mmCIF file of C-alpha atoms in Angstrom:
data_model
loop_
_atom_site.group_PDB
_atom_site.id
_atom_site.type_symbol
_atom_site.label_atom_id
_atom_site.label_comp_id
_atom_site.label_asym_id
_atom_site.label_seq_id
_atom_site.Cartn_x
_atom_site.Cartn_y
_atom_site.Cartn_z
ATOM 1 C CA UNK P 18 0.000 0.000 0.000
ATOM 2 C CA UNK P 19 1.326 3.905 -0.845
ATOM 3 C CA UNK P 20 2.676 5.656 2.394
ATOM 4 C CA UNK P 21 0.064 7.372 4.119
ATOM 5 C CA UNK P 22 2.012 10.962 4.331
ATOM 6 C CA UNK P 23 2.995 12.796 1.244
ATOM 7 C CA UNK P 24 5.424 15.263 1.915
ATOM 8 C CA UNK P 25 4.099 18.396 -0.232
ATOM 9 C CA UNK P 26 7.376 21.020 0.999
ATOM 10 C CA UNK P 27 9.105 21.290 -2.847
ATOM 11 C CA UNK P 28 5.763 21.191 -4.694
ATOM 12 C CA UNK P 29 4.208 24.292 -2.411
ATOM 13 C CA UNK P 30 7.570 26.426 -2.829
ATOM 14 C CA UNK P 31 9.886 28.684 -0.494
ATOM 15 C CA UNK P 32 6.993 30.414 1.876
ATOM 16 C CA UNK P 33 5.990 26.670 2.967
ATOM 17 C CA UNK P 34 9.362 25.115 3.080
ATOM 18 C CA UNK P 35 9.252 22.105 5.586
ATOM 19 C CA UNK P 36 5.609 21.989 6.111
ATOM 20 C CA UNK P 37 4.309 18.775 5.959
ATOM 21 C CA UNK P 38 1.244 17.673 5.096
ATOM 22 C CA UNK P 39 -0.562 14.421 6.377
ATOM 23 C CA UNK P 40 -2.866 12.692 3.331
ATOM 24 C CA UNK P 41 -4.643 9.686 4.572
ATOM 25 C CA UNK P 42 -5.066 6.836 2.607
ATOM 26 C CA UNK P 43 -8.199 5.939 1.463
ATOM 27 C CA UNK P 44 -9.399 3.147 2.227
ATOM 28 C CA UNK P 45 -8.601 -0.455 1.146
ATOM 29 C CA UNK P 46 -10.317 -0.838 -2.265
ATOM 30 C CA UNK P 47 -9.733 -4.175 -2.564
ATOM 31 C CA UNK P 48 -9.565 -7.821 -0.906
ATOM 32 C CA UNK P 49 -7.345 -10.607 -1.444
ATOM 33 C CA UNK P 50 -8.620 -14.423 -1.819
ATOM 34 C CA UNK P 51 -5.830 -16.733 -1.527
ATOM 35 C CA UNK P 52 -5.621 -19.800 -4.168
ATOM 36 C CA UNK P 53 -7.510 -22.609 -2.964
ATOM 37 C CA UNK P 54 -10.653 -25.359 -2.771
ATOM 38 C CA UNK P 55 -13.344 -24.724 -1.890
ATOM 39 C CA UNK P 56 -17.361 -26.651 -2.245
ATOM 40 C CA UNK P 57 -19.284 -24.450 -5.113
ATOM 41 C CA UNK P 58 -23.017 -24.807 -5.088
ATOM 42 C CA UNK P 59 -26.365 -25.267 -3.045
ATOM 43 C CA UNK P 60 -27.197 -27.577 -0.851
ATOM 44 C CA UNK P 61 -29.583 -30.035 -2.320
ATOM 45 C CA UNK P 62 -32.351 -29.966 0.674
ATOM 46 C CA UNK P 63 -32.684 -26.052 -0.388
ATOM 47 C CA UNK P 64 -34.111 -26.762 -3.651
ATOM 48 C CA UNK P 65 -37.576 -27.199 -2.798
ATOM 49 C CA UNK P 66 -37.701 -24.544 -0.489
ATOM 50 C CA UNK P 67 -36.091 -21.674 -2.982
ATOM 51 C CA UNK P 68 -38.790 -22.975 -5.682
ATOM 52 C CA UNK P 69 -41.176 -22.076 -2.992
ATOM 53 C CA UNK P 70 -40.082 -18.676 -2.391
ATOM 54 C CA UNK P 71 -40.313 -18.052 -6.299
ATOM 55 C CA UNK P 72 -43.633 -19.216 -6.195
ATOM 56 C CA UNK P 73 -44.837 -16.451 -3.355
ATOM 57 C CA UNK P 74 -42.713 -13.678 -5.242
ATOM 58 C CA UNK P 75 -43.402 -14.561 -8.738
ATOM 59 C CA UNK P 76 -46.844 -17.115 -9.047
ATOM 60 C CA UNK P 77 -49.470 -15.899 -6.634
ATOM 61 C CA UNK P 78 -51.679 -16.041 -9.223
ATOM 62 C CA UNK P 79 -52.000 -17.873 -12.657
ATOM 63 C CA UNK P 80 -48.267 -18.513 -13.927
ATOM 64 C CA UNK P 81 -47.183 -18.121 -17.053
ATOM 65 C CA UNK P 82 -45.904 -20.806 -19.370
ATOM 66 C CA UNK P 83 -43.299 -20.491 -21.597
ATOM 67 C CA UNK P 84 -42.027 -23.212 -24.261
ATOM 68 C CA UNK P 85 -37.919 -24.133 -23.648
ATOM 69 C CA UNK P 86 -35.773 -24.777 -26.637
ATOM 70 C CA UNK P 87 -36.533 -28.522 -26.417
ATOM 71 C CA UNK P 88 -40.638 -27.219 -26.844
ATOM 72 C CA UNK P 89 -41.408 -28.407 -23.619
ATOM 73 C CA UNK P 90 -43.778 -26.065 -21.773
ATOM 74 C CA UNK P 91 -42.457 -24.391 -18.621
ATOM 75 C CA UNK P 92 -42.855 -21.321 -15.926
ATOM 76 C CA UNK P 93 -40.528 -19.317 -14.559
ATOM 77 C CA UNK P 94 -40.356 -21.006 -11.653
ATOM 78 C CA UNK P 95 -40.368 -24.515 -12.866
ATOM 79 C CA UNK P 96 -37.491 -23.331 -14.595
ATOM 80 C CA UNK P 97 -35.456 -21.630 -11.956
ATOM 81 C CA UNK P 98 -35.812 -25.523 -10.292
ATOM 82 C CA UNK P 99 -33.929 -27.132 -12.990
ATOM 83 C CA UNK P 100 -31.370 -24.152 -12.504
ATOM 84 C CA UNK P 101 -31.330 -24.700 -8.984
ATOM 85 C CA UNK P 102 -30.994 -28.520 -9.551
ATOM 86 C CA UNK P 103 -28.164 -27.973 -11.965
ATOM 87 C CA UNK P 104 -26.368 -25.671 -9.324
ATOM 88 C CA UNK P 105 -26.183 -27.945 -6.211
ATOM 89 C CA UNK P 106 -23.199 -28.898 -4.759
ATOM 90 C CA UNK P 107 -23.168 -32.692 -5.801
ATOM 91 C CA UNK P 108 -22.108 -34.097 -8.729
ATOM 92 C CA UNK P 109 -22.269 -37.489 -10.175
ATOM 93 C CA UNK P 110 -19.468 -39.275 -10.487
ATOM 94 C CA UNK P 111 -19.051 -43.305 -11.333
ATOM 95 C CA UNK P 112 -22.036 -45.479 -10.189
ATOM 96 C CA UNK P 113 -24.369 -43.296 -9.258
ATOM 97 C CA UNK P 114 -21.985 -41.729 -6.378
ATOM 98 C CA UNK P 115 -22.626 -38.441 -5.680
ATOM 99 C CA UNK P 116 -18.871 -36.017 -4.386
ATOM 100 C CA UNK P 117 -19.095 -32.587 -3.419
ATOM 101 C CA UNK P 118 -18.219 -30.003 -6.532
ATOM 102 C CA UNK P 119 -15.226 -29.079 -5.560
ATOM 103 C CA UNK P 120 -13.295 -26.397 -7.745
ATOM 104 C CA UNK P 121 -9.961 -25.090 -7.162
ATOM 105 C CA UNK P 122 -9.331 -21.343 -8.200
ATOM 106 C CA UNK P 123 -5.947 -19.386 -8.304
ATOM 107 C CA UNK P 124 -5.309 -16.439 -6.320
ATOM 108 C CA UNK P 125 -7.175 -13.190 -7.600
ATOM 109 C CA UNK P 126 -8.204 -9.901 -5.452
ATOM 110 C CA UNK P 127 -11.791 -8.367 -5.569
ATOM 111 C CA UNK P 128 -13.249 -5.187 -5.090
ATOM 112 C CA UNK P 129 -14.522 -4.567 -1.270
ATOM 113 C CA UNK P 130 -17.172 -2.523 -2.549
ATOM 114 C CA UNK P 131 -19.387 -2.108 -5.732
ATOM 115 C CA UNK P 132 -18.267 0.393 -8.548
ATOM 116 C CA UNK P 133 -20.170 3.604 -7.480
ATOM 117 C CA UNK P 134 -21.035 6.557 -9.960
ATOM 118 C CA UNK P 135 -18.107 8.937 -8.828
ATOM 119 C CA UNK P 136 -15.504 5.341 -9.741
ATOM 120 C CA UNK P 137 -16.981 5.411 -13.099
ATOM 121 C CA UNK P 138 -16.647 9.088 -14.076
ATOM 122 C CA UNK P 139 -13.755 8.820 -13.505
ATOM 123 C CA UNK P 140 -13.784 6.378 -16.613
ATOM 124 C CA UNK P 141 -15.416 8.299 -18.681
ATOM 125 C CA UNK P 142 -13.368 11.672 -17.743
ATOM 126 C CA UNK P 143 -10.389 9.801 -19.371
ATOM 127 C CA UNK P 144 -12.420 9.016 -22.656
ATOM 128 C CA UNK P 145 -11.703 5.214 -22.012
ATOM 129 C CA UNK P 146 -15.762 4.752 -20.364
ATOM 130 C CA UNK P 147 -18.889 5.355 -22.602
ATOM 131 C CA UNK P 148 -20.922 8.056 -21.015
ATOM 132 C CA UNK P 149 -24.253 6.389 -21.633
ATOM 133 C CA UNK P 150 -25.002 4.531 -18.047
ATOM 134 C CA UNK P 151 -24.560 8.408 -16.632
ATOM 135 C CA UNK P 152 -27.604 9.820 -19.075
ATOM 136 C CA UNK P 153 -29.095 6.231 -20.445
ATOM 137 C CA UNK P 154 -32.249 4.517 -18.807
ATOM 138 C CA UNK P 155 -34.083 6.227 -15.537
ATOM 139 C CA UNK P 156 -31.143 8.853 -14.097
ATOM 140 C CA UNK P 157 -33.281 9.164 -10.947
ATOM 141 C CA UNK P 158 -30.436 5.992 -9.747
ATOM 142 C CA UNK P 159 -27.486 8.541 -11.196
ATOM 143 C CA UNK P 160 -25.822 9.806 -7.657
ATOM 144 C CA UNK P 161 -22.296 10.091 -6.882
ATOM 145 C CA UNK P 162 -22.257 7.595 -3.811
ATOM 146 C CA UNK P 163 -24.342 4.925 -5.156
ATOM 147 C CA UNK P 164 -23.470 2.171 -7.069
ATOM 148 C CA UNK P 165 -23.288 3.032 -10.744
ATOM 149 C CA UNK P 166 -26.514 1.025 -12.763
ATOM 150 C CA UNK P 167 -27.916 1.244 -16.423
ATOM 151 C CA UNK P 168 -24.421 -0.565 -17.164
ATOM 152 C CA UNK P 169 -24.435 -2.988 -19.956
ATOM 153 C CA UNK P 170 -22.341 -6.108 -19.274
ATOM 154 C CA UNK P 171 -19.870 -4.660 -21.980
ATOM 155 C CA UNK P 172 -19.642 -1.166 -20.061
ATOM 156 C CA UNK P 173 -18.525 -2.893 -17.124
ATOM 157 C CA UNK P 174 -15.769 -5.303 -18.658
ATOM 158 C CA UNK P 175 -14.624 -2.125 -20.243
ATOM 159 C CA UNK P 176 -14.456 0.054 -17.053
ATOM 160 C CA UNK P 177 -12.695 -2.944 -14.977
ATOM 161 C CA UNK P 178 -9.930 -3.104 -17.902
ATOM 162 C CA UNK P 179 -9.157 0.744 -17.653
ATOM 163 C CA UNK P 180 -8.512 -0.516 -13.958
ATOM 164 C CA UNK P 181 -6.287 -2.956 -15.006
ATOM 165 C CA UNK P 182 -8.567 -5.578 -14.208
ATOM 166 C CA UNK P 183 -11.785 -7.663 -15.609
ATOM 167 C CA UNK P 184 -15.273 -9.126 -14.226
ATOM 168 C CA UNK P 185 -15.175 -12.092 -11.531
ATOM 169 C CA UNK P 186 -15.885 -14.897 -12.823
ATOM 170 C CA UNK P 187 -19.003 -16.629 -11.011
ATOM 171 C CA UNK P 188 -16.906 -18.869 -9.628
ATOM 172 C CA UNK P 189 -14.148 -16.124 -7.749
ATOM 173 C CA UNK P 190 -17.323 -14.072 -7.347
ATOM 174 C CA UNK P 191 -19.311 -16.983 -4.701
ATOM 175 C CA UNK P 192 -15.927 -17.708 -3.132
ATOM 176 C CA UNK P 193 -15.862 -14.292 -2.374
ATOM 177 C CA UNK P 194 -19.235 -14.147 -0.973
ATOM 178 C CA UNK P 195 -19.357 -17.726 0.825
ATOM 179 C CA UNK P 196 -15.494 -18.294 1.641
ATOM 180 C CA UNK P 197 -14.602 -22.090 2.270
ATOM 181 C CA UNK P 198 -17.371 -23.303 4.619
ATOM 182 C CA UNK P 199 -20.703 -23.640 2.684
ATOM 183 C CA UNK P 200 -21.989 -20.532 3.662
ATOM 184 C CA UNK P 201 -25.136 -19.399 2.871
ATOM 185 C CA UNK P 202 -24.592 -15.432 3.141
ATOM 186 C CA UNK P 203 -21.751 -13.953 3.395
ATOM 187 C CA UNK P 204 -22.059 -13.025 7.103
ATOM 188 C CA UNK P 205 -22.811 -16.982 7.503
ATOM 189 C CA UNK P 206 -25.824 -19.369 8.128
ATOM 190 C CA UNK P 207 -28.689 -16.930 9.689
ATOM 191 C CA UNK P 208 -31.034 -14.495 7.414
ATOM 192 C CA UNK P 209 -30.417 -11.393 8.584
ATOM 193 C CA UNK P 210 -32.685 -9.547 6.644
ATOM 194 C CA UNK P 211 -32.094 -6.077 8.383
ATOM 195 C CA UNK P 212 -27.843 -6.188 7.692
ATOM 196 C CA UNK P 213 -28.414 -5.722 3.422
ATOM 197 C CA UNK P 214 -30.452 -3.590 1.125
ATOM 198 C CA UNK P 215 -33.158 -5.682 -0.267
ATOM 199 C CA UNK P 216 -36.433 -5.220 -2.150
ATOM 200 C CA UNK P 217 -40.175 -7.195 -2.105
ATOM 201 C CA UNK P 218 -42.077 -9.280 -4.699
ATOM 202 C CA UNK P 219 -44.114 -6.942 -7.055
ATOM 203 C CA UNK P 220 -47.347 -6.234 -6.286
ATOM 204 C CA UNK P 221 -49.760 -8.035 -8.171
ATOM 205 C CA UNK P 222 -51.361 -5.241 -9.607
ATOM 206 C CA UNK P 223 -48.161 -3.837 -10.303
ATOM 207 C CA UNK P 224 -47.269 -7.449 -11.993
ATOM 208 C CA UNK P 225 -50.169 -7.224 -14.224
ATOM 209 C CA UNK P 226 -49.985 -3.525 -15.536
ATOM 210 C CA UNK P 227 -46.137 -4.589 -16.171
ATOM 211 C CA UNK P 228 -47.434 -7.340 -18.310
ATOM 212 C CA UNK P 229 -49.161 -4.745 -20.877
ATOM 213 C CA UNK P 230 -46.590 -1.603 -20.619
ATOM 214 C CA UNK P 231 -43.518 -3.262 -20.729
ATOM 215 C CA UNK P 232 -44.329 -6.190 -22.941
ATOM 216 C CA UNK P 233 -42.853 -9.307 -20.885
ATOM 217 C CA UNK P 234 -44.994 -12.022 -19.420
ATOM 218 C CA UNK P 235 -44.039 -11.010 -15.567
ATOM 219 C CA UNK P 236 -41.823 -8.251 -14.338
ATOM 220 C CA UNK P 237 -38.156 -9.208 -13.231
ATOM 221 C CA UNK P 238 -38.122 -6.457 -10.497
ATOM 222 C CA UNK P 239 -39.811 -6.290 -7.350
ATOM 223 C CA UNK P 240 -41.021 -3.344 -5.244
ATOM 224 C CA UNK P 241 -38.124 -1.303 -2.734
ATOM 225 C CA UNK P 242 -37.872 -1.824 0.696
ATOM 226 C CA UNK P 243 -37.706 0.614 3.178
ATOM 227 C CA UNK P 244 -38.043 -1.637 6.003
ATOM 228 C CA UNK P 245 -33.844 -2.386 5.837
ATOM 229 C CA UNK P 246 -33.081 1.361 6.218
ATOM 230 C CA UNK P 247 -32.873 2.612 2.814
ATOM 231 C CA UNK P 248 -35.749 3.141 0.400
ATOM 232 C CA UNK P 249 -33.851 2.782 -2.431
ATOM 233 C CA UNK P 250 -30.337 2.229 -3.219
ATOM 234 C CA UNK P 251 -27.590 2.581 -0.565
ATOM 235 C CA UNK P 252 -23.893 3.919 -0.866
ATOM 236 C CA UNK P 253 -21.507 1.110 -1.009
ATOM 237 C CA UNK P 254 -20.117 -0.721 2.415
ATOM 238 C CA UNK P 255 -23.511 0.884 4.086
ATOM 239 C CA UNK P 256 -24.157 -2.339 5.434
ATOM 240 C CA UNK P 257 -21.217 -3.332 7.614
ATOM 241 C CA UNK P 258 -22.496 -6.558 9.440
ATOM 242 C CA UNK P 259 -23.112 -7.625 5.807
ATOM 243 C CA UNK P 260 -19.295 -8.231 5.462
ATOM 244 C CA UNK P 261 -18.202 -11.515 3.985
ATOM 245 C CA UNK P 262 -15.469 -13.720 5.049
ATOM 246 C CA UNK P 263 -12.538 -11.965 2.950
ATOM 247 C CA UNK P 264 -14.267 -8.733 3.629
ATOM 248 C CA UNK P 265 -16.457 -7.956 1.031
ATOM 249 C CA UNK P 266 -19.541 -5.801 1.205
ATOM 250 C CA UNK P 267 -23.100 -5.203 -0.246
ATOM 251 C CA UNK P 268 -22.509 -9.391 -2.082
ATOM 252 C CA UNK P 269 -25.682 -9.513 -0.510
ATOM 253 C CA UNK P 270 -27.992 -6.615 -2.025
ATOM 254 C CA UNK P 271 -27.445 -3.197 -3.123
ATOM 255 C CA UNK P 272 -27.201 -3.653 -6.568
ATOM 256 C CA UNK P 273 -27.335 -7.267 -8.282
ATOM 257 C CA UNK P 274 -23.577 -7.802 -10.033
ATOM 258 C CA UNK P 275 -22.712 -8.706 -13.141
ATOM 259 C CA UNK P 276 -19.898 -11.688 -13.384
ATOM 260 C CA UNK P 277 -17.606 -12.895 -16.596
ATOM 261 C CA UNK P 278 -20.013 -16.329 -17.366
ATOM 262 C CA UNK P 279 -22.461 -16.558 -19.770
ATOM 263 C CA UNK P 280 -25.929 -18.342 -18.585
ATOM 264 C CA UNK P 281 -25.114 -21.336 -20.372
ATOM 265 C CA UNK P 282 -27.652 -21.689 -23.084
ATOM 266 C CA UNK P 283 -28.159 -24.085 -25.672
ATOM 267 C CA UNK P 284 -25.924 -26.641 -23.448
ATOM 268 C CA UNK P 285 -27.125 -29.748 -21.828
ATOM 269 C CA UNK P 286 -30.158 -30.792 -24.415
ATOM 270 C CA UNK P 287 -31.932 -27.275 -24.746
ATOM 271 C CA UNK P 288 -33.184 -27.124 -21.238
ATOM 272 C CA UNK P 289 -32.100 -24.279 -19.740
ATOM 273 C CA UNK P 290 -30.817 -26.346 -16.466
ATOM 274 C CA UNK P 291 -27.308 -25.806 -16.899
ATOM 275 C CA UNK P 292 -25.770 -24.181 -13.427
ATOM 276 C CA UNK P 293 -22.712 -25.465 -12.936
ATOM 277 C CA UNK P 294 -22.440 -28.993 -15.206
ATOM 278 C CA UNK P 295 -20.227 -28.730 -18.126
ATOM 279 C CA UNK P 296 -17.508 -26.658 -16.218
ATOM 280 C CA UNK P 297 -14.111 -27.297 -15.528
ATOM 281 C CA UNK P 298 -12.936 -28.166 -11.755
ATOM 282 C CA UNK P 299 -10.303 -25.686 -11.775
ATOM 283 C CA UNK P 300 -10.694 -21.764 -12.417
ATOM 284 C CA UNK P 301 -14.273 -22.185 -14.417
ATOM 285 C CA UNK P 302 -15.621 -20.194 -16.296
ATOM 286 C CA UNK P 303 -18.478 -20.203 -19.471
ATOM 287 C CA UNK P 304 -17.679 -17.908 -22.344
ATOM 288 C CA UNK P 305 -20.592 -18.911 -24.183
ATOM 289 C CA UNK P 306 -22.033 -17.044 -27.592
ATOM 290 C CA UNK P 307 -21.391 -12.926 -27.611
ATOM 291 C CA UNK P 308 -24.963 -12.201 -27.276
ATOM 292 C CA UNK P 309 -25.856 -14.910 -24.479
ATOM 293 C CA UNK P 310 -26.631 -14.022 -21.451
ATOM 294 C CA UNK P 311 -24.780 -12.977 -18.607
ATOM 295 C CA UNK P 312 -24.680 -14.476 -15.009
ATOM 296 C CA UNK P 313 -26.205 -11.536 -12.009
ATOM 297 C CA UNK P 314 -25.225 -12.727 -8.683
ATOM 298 C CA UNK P 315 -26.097 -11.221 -5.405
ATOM 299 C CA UNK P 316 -29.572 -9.910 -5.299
ATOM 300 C CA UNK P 317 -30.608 -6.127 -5.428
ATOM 301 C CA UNK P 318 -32.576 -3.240 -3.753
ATOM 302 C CA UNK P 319 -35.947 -4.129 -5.571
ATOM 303 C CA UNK P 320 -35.771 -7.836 -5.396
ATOM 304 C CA UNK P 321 -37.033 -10.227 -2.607
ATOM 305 C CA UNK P 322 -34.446 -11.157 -0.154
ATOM 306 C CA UNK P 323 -34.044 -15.116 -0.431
ATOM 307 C CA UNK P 324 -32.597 -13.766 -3.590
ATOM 308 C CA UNK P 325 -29.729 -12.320 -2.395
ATOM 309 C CA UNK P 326 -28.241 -15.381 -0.726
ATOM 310 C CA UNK P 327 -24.495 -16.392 -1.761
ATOM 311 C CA UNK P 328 -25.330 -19.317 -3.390
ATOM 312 C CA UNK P 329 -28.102 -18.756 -6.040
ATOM 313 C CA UNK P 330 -29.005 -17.069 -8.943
ATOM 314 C CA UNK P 331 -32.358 -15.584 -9.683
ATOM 315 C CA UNK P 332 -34.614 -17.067 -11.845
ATOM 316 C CA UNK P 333 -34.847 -14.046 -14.873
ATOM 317 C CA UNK P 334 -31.405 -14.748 -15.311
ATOM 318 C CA UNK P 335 -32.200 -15.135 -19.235
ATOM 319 C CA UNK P 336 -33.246 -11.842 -19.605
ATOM 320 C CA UNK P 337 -29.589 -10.426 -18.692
ATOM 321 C CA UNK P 338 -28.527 -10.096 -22.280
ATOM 322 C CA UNK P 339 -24.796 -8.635 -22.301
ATOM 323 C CA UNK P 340 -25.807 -5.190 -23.850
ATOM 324 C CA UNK P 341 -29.173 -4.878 -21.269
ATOM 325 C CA UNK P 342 -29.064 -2.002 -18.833
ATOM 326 C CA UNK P 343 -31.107 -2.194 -15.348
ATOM 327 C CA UNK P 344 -31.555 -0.424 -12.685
ATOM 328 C CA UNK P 345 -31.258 -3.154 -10.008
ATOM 329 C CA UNK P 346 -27.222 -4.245 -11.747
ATOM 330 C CA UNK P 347 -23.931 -2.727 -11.559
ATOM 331 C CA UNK P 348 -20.562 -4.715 -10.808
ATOM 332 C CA UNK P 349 -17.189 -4.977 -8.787
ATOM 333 C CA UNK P 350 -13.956 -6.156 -10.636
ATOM 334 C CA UNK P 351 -11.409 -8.674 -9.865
ATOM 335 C CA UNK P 352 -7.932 -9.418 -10.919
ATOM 336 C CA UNK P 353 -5.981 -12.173 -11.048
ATOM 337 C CA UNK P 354 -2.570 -12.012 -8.736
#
């Protein structure tokens, strides 16, 4: 780390000479993960319970059925199950014996906090960041100290470059979040629903004039919650018992986060099931086709909370096309060391 004094004496001139002026540093911006193992995935006894929750955020009423590649009819939350089946931390290997997916990733640091909208002027004041997530989209979410949103997948690969630096990977990005011991938010085991900045399922009216002004079958957002201190979004490291075990903030929350994977489509028979399976055991990571979409981890502001746990996804995952822009995503980057 730079010293935490600069001595200013030559730069000020003669009248100052010897005067020394104390600059603290700011804070740490990043955290370290060493190289290591660790179990990737959800616990298999969750899976029923998570399909549950979509139901009472998503299917109150009458769901909506969709066809999957294969033709076979579906809803949202019928779907998120396969996901969530495809993302448990078992996988088959020989007879029928189920292991625990274990991967193995090399060192890398992360940021502490999310990218706020003062980080990424700073971007754009060099001419190496588009302007458009500053003036693109609803600018009501534009403020200095909160996290920077509207930000197409692209946008933030390109900002964490200029930083010398790239996306997490979803792998790097759920160490991060659940460390080495199964975790299942980054603060461990308990829902602590007052320590992060979550949102509520939509209304249903809300859900059904969505359906005609926006033009999809059921909204992805939810409604804010005020209840957890902040009405909307919340300036980064706000939440400090939400710290995870390397000392990350706001994984849970905040803003939802982009990460390097694509979603995985078109693998596995056309069902859109794919979590984890096809991916390597060490350092994974799914490139997929330039317009697939992109992995969100972490849960947001205006989403319901069981959707901000460490070790899931949410189920409109497929809408997260790498040039969208919400107002619920932004990012942190990570390096490798």
């Amino acid at each position: 780390m730079r010293m935490l004094a600069l001595v200013l004496a030559v730069a000020a001139g003669p009248a100052s000479a010897g005067h020394v002026v104390r600059v603290d540093a700011p804070p740490r911006r990043e955290v370290n993960v060493p190289a290591g193992e660790f179990v990737m995935g959800l616990e298999e006894s969750d899976v029923g319970d998570l399909e549950q929750d979509c139901r009472t955020a998503f299917e109150q009423h009458q769901p909506t059925q969709f066809a999957l590649p294969n033709g076979a009819p579906t809803t949202f939350c019928e779907m998120y199950a396969r996901e969530l089946e495809a993302m448990t931390d078992k996988i088959q290997e020989g007879d029928d014996a189920l292991v625990d997916r274990k991967v193995y990733l090399s060192a890398f640091a992360i940021d502490r906090d999310e990218v706020s909208v003062t980080d990424y002027r700073a971007c754009v004041a060099t001419g190496a960041c588009e302007l458009d997530p500053l003036i693109a989209g609803d600018t009501r979410y534009v403020r200095d100290d909160w996290p920077v949103v509207n930000v197409t997948w692209h946008e933030a690969q390109t900002y964490c470059r200029w930083r010398g630096g790239r996306l997490p990977t979803e792998a790097e990005w759920e160490r991060a979040a659940r460390g080495d011991d199964r975790r299942t938010w980054p603060w461990g085991d308990a829902d602590r629903p007052n320590d992060f900045n979550h949102g509520t399922a939509v209304l249903p009216a809300m859900r059904e004039l969505d359906r005609y002004t926006i033009g999809v079958p059921m909204q992805f957002i939810g409604n804010s919650d005020p209840s957890d201190g902040n009405a909307l979004l919340a300036k980064p490291g706000s939440y400090a018992w939400g710290e995870g075990p390397y000392g990350t903030r706001d994984q849970a929350g905040n803003v939802a986060e982009w990460t390097a994977d694509a979603l995985g489509l078109g693998v596995g028979g056309g069902d859109l099931g794919v979590g984890y399976r096809g991916l390597p055991s060490i350092n994974p990571r799914r490139d997929g086709r330039a317009d697939e979409p992109r992995v969100v981890r972490g849960g947001s502001w205006r989403q319901p909370a069981f959707l901000s746990r460490a070790d899931v996804r949410d189920p409109y995952n497929v809408l997260y096309v790498p040039d969208g822009r919400f107002t619920h995503i932004g990012f942190r980057c990570a390096r490798s060391l």
